[in-house]
Amino acid sequence: MQMNLRRLAGAVLISSTALASAAAAQELRVGLASEPTSMDPQFHNLATNTQVRLNIFESLIEQDPLQNLEPSLATEWEALDDTTWRFRLREGVAFHDGTPFTARDVIYSVCRIPLVENSPSSFSIYTQSISGMEAEDDHTVIITTNGPNPLLPVESSTWAIMSADASGAEAEVTFADGTCEGLGEVPQQQAFNSPELVIGTGPYKLQESTRGAQIVLTRNDDYWGEAPDWETIRLRPITSAGPRVAALLSGDVDIIESPPIQDLPRLEREGFSVVDTLSNRVIYIALHQEGPHSGITGTDGENPLLDARVREAISLSINRDAIVERIMSGYATSAGELLPPPMFGTSGRPADPYDPDRAKELLAEAGYADGFGLVLGTPNDRYINDEQVAQAVAQMLNRVGIRVTVDAATASQFFSRRNNQEYPAFLAGWGASSGEMSSPLKSLVASFDPDAGMGVTNAGRYSNAEMDELLQKAMVTIDDEERSQLLQQAETIVLDEHGIVPLHYERSAWAMSPKISYEPRVDQYTLAYAVRNAEAD
Amino acid sequence: MIVYLLRRVGQSILAVVTMAVLVFIGVYAIGNPVDILVSPEASQAEIRATIERLGLDKPLWEQFLTFAGNALRGDLGTSFVYGRPAVEIILQRLPATFELAFVALLISVLIGIPLGVYAGLKPDSLGGRSVMAGSILGFSLPNFWQGMILILIFAVWLGWLPAGGRGPTVELLGIPVSFLTPQGWAYLLLPALNLALFKMALVIRLARANTREVCLQDYIKFARAKGLSPRRIVFVHVMKNIMIPIVTVLGLELGSMIAFAIVTETVFAWPGMGKLLIDSINLLDRPVIVAYLMLTVVIIVTINLAVDILYSILDPRVRLSEVKG
């Protein structure tokens, strides 16, 4: 009996490993840190969803690993005037069900976005500037916007192109004066549980999606672009970092995203390869600049943060290089701007030096030679080593006399409290999804005007009319060169008066088996189709 | 018997209602889900629309009444994140968790009872002492650490078993299960063992204590005097009599294993309900959290009820005393 059991167990193990190795050659298994909330490509504006949908559904324009715009379903695009754009579509592209891709699909896709029900975060923020679309012919689309919008090409890289036929649209789909017609009954996201409706133009087709367990993709052999290396791709959400690393170590998966940085040396020692790159996310400290705050003590109710000298002192007293080296283990770069250069709209400004003596002088000049008490809010599970960074900053500020206490909270608590302005200073991060400067400027430092969508994350309420004006101007300037200049000027105003204190740019890392390679991306996406089989090359 | 049943059912309903109030208030006290859900680039108009759509602009009592009214009709709300009914999302995950919990229960019973009885029969032998010492480890080592060590040994070092996830499933009566394929078992073994270790220690201790107690009873002595084989004494006379307390405790523990396999599911990336709960808490997906907790309350209350009834069948004295009282 005992022998039998042992044999049985042995047989089970052998058969499972045999199965695994037979499939291994053409199969890529990816360990993801989070799971998409839906297979509907237009349901949820979330990086997790986007990086999965890009395997199946494409956009008119795609962003390369450095977030430069590259042709995808559109081959060229140009602004005819301030509010009219022409997109030329790629010919000879077919959807997974074999139907050809035409201008009608583009119009349908944009029209459907605001009609997606129960979307936790809608893509309509990227389509609301579009007031009409017209198919000049099957492969040319004219887009009209309700004002100059230089970001239209970038925004068009965020929304997925769906098949109008597969979604049940009528023969003619029109979009004029803000009204869409001919959409038929728009399928809602529940319908996308079955792979039959998940019809895109991308390099992979959806074969199976089991919530919590895995998403299986098979290669689209009729793909118009470069054929990807893998017959099938298995995406597995492994949300905890430890088990994700264990899955890589044991060979359960071939590549994992966001490995914990303290494990990277060990992974490299064991023969795994690690790639990393600067991300578009800056970690910053925002300071309360609107009247007094109960979190500031020892100043008789005054708010010292209103004084630019005090803000500069704070910036000078932070040893960014030490934070990068000791706390981030080198997986960060000291930041002097809100977006790492040479991305669009950056000026190449270096990080503020570490100069505690000058900081003390500045504090004395401002009348705070004895310092003051300050609460520094931080999330403890959102950014890489976020709480440790905040603790380090607190110690550094204590050395120049600013008595900082760190108030750390879990992300869901932190963001609510931050938006309620409960912190006089807080550490947070901003990833510029558009990959250019107007994104951080508009959200982090533009004067708070939520109805206009300006300064929505500006919980410190920094405000400078001159910078607002430059930003507004940049946001309606179509010419790239001119817009870049305006954005640089606007950013320089903010940084000169230390309206916000950038700390570092996070580096994002991927760890993988030595048999495969991946070009790291600034936007932190793990694009499974772009993973290469090093043995095949 | 009927009076007894009715009274137990009444108590169960009361427990469910009390939990509903507590859970609802508790969940609504933590954080504002809109701050997590909506893209940080969204404008105020969009945020306002989201708040209205989710009904978060209404006062707490009104939200609770809406929730309670819908709950009575079996609707526990729509997930903020997935945009689908919370119950549906949880039920999708239910088979995986049930499978894990039942296999874990099976392991703990099949290994725990023999070891416990052995330790009870031979309390001073080296084997008996080792079993007891081992059970202390099962009790005291943290669950997640046990899980990581299991992964380290069996997946990373030896490479015998996968480090996590659930194996391929086949449909059994329309429910996807993974225990019918050898590959499914390869995935199931480690998490089930992890979940079973603590319960196993519990079963060993219970079985040992009860065996020692039963062995001193007159009927065992009598059986021995009568010349029955030790095998018959253990399997018929001892086993039968130690089962009542073990069934009671295991019933309770099964409920907690189903409801709170969270640690094991997280460590092994097992796509069950517990992992869903953790993910939902991080995203402040209130309807799913509330529905989950309500569902576990119902499960635990139901299991308790079933255990009480089973108990009254196993032990006629319970039934009799209820009839008298």
mmCIF file of N, CA and C in Angstrom, chain A residues 385-437:
data_model
loop_
_atom_site.group_PDB
_atom_site.id
_atom_site.type_symbol
_atom_site.label_atom_id
_atom_site.label_comp_id
_atom_site.label_asym_id
_atom_site.label_seq_id
_atom_site.Cartn_x
_atom_site.Cartn_y
_atom_site.Cartn_z
ATOM 1 N N ASN A 385 8.844 51.549 -0.790
ATOM 2 C CA ASN A 385 9.416 51.948 0.500
ATOM 3 C C ASN A 385 8.939 53.341 0.940
ATOM 4 N N ASP A 386 7.678 53.661 0.684
ATOM 5 C CA ASP A 386 7.200 55.031 0.939
ATOM 6 C C ASP A 386 7.365 55.490 2.381
ATOM 7 N N GLU A 387 7.020 54.609 3.331
ATOM 8 C CA GLU A 387 7.099 55.061 4.726
ATOM 9 C C GLU A 387 8.548 55.265 5.169
ATOM 10 N N GLN A 388 9.429 54.363 4.720
ATOM 11 C CA GLN A 388 10.837 54.512 5.106
ATOM 12 C C GLN A 388 11.404 55.816 4.559
ATOM 13 N N VAL A 389 11.000 56.170 3.333
ATOM 14 C CA VAL A 389 11.476 57.431 2.755
ATOM 15 C C VAL A 389 10.997 58.594 3.613
ATOM 16 N N ALA A 390 9.725 58.552 4.009
ATOM 17 C CA ALA A 390 9.173 59.637 4.832
ATOM 18 C C ALA A 390 9.916 59.722 6.169
ATOM 19 N N GLN A 391 10.227 58.573 6.755
ATOM 20 C CA GLN A 391 10.973 58.577 8.023
ATOM 21 C C GLN A 391 12.345 59.213 7.842
ATOM 22 N N ALA A 392 12.996 58.891 6.729
ATOM 23 C CA ALA A 392 14.325 59.456 6.474
ATOM 24 C C ALA A 392 14.233 60.968 6.306
ATOM 25 N N VAL A 393 13.226 61.415 5.554
ATOM 26 C CA VAL A 393 13.043 62.856 5.367
ATOM 27 C C VAL A 393 12.816 63.525 6.720
ATOM 28 N N ALA A 394 12.011 62.868 7.564
ATOM 29 C CA ALA A 394 11.721 63.438 8.883
ATOM 30 C C ALA A 394 13.010 63.626 9.679
ATOM 31 N N GLN A 395 13.878 62.610 9.667
ATOM 32 C CA GLN A 395 15.135 62.732 10.412
ATOM 33 C C GLN A 395 15.991 63.858 9.872
ATOM 34 N N MET A 396 16.049 63.964 8.541
ATOM 35 C CA MET A 396 16.869 65.016 7.944
ATOM 36 C C MET A 396 16.339 66.397 8.308
ATOM 37 N N LEU A 397 15.019 66.546 8.320
ATOM 38 C CA LEU A 397 14.436 67.851 8.671
ATOM 39 C C LEU A 397 14.648 68.141 10.149
ATOM 40 N N ASN A 398 14.599 67.096 10.984
ATOM 41 C CA ASN A 398 14.847 67.298 12.405
ATOM 42 C C ASN A 398 16.231 67.893 12.633
ATOM 43 N N ARG A 399 17.186 67.512 11.792
ATOM 44 C CA ARG A 399 18.555 67.993 11.964
ATOM 45 C C ARG A 399 18.668 69.497 11.746
ATOM 46 N N VAL A 400 17.783 70.093 10.936
ATOM 47 C CA VAL A 400 17.848 71.549 10.769
ATOM 48 C C VAL A 400 16.830 72.238 11.678
ATOM 49 N N GLY A 401 16.176 71.483 12.545
ATOM 50 C CA GLY A 401 15.320 72.105 13.554
ATOM 51 C C GLY A 401 13.834 72.002 13.286
ATOM 52 N N ILE A 402 13.435 71.413 12.141
ATOM 53 C CA ILE A 402 11.998 71.234 11.898
ATOM 54 C C ILE A 402 11.611 69.887 12.496
ATOM 55 N N ARG A 403 10.786 69.933 13.540
ATOM 56 C CA ARG A 403 10.470 68.713 14.288
ATOM 57 C C ARG A 403 9.313 67.978 13.597
ATOM 58 N N VAL A 404 9.669 67.010 12.803
ATOM 59 C CA VAL A 404 8.675 66.325 11.982
ATOM 60 C C VAL A 404 8.218 65.027 12.637
ATOM 61 N N THR A 405 6.912 64.823 12.688
ATOM 62 C CA THR A 405 6.393 63.511 13.070
ATOM 63 C C THR A 405 5.723 62.908 11.834
ATOM 64 N N VAL A 406 6.025 61.647 11.582
ATOM 65 C CA VAL A 406 5.482 60.981 10.404
ATOM 66 C C VAL A 406 4.147 60.335 10.765
ATOM 67 N N ASP A 407 3.157 60.565 9.916
ATOM 68 C CA ASP A 407 1.832 59.967 10.116
ATOM 69 C C ASP A 407 1.570 59.053 8.913
ATOM 70 N N ALA A 408 1.827 57.764 9.091
ATOM 71 C CA ALA A 408 1.688 56.831 7.971
ATOM 72 C C ALA A 408 0.341 56.120 8.035
ATOM 73 N N ALA A 409 -0.239 55.884 6.879
ATOM 74 C CA ALA A 409 -1.542 55.201 6.821
ATOM 75 C C ALA A 409 -1.599 54.360 5.555
ATOM 76 N N THR A 410 -2.487 53.389 5.566
ATOM 77 C CA THR A 410 -2.661 52.570 4.366
ATOM 78 C C THR A 410 -3.254 53.430 3.252
ATOM 79 N N ALA A 411 -2.972 53.067 1.992
ATOM 80 C CA ALA A 411 -3.312 53.949 0.874
ATOM 81 C C ALA A 411 -4.777 54.389 0.883
ATOM 82 N N SER A 412 -5.705 53.454 1.154
ATOM 83 C CA SER A 412 -7.118 53.810 1.075
ATOM 84 C C SER A 412 -7.465 54.894 2.103
ATOM 85 N N GLN A 413 -6.788 54.856 3.268
ATOM 86 C CA GLN A 413 -7.002 55.893 4.277
ATOM 87 C C GLN A 413 -6.279 57.171 3.885
ATOM 88 N N PHE A 414 -5.035 56.999 3.450
ATOM 89 C CA PHE A 414 -4.178 58.148 3.188
ATOM 90 C C PHE A 414 -4.792 59.100 2.167
ATOM 91 N N PHE A 415 -5.269 58.538 1.042
ATOM 92 C CA PHE A 415 -5.748 59.427 -0.021
ATOM 93 C C PHE A 415 -7.004 60.187 0.405
ATOM 94 N N SER A 416 -7.872 59.543 1.189
ATOM 95 C CA SER A 416 -9.047 60.257 1.697
ATOM 96 C C SER A 416 -8.621 61.394 2.606
ATOM 97 N N ARG A 417 -7.687 61.102 3.512
ATOM 98 C CA ARG A 417 -7.264 62.135 4.457
ATOM 99 C C ARG A 417 -6.511 63.249 3.743
ATOM 100 N N ARG A 418 -5.699 62.881 2.749
ATOM 101 C CA ARG A 418 -4.980 63.908 2.016
ATOM 102 C C ARG A 418 -5.955 64.838 1.302
ATOM 103 N N ASN A 419 -6.956 64.247 0.644
ATOM 104 C CA ASN A 419 -7.907 65.078 -0.081
ATOM 105 C C ASN A 419 -8.710 65.964 0.856
ATOM 106 N N ASN A 420 -8.826 65.554 2.141
ATOM 107 C CA ASN A 420 -9.482 66.404 3.136
ATOM 108 C C ASN A 420 -8.521 67.412 3.744
ATOM 109 N N GLN A 421 -7.330 67.509 3.182
ATOM 110 C CA GLN A 421 -6.281 68.433 3.655
ATOM 111 C C GLN A 421 -5.936 68.215 5.119
ATOM 112 N N GLU A 422 -5.864 66.952 5.555
ATOM 113 C CA GLU A 422 -5.541 66.693 6.958
ATOM 114 C C GLU A 422 -4.052 66.762 7.253
ATOM 115 N N TYR A 423 -3.214 66.786 6.201
ATOM 116 C CA TYR A 423 -1.768 66.828 6.428
ATOM 117 C C TYR A 423 -1.215 68.194 6.021
ATOM 118 N N PRO A 424 -0.396 68.833 6.883
ATOM 119 C CA PRO A 424 0.262 70.086 6.468
ATOM 120 C C PRO A 424 1.377 69.807 5.452
ATOM 121 N N ALA A 425 1.878 68.574 5.461
ATOM 122 C CA ALA A 425 2.867 68.166 4.462
ATOM 123 C C ALA A 425 2.639 66.692 4.214
ATOM 124 N N PHE A 426 2.765 66.273 2.963
ATOM 125 C CA PHE A 426 2.610 64.850 2.709
ATOM 126 C C PHE A 426 3.513 64.390 1.578
ATOM 127 N N LEU A 427 3.841 63.095 1.663
ATOM 128 C CA LEU A 427 4.649 62.474 0.623
ATOM 129 C C LEU A 427 3.703 61.690 -0.279
ATOM 130 N N ALA A 428 3.854 61.884 -1.577
ATOM 131 C CA ALA A 428 3.020 61.130 -2.509
ATOM 132 C C ALA A 428 3.771 61.000 -3.822
ATOM 133 N N GLY A 429 3.163 60.365 -4.785
ATOM 134 C CA GLY A 429 3.817 60.183 -6.075
ATOM 135 C C GLY A 429 2.875 60.546 -7.205
ATOM 136 N N TRP A 430 3.450 60.859 -8.357
ATOM 137 C CA TRP A 430 2.616 61.145 -9.528
ATOM 138 C C TRP A 430 3.239 60.490 -10.758
ATOM 139 N N GLY A 431 2.473 59.642 -11.395
ATOM 140 C CA GLY A 431 2.931 59.037 -12.641
ATOM 141 C C GLY A 431 2.240 59.730 -13.790
ATOM 142 N N ALA A 432 3.015 60.298 -14.705
ATOM 143 C CA ALA A 432 2.428 61.039 -15.816
ATOM 144 C C ALA A 432 2.043 60.059 -16.916
ATOM 145 N N SER A 433 0.753 59.683 -16.936
ATOM 146 C CA SER A 433 0.329 58.677 -17.903
ATOM 147 C C SER A 433 0.522 59.171 -19.331
ATOM 148 N N SER A 434 0.442 60.486 -19.536
ATOM 149 C CA SER A 434 0.612 61.020 -20.886
ATOM 150 C C SER A 434 2.086 61.149 -21.249
ATOM 151 N N GLY A 435 2.964 61.004 -20.250
ATOM 152 C CA GLY A 435 4.390 61.064 -20.528
ATOM 153 C C GLY A 435 4.885 62.456 -20.873
ATOM 154 N N GLU A 436 4.150 63.495 -20.497
ATOM 155 C CA GLU A 436 4.636 64.854 -20.746
ATOM 156 C C GLU A 436 4.240 65.764 -19.594
ATOM 157 N N MET A 437 4.836 66.949 -19.580
ATOM 158 C CA MET A 437 4.825 67.799 -18.399
ATOM 159 C C MET A 437 3.459 68.352 -18.010
#
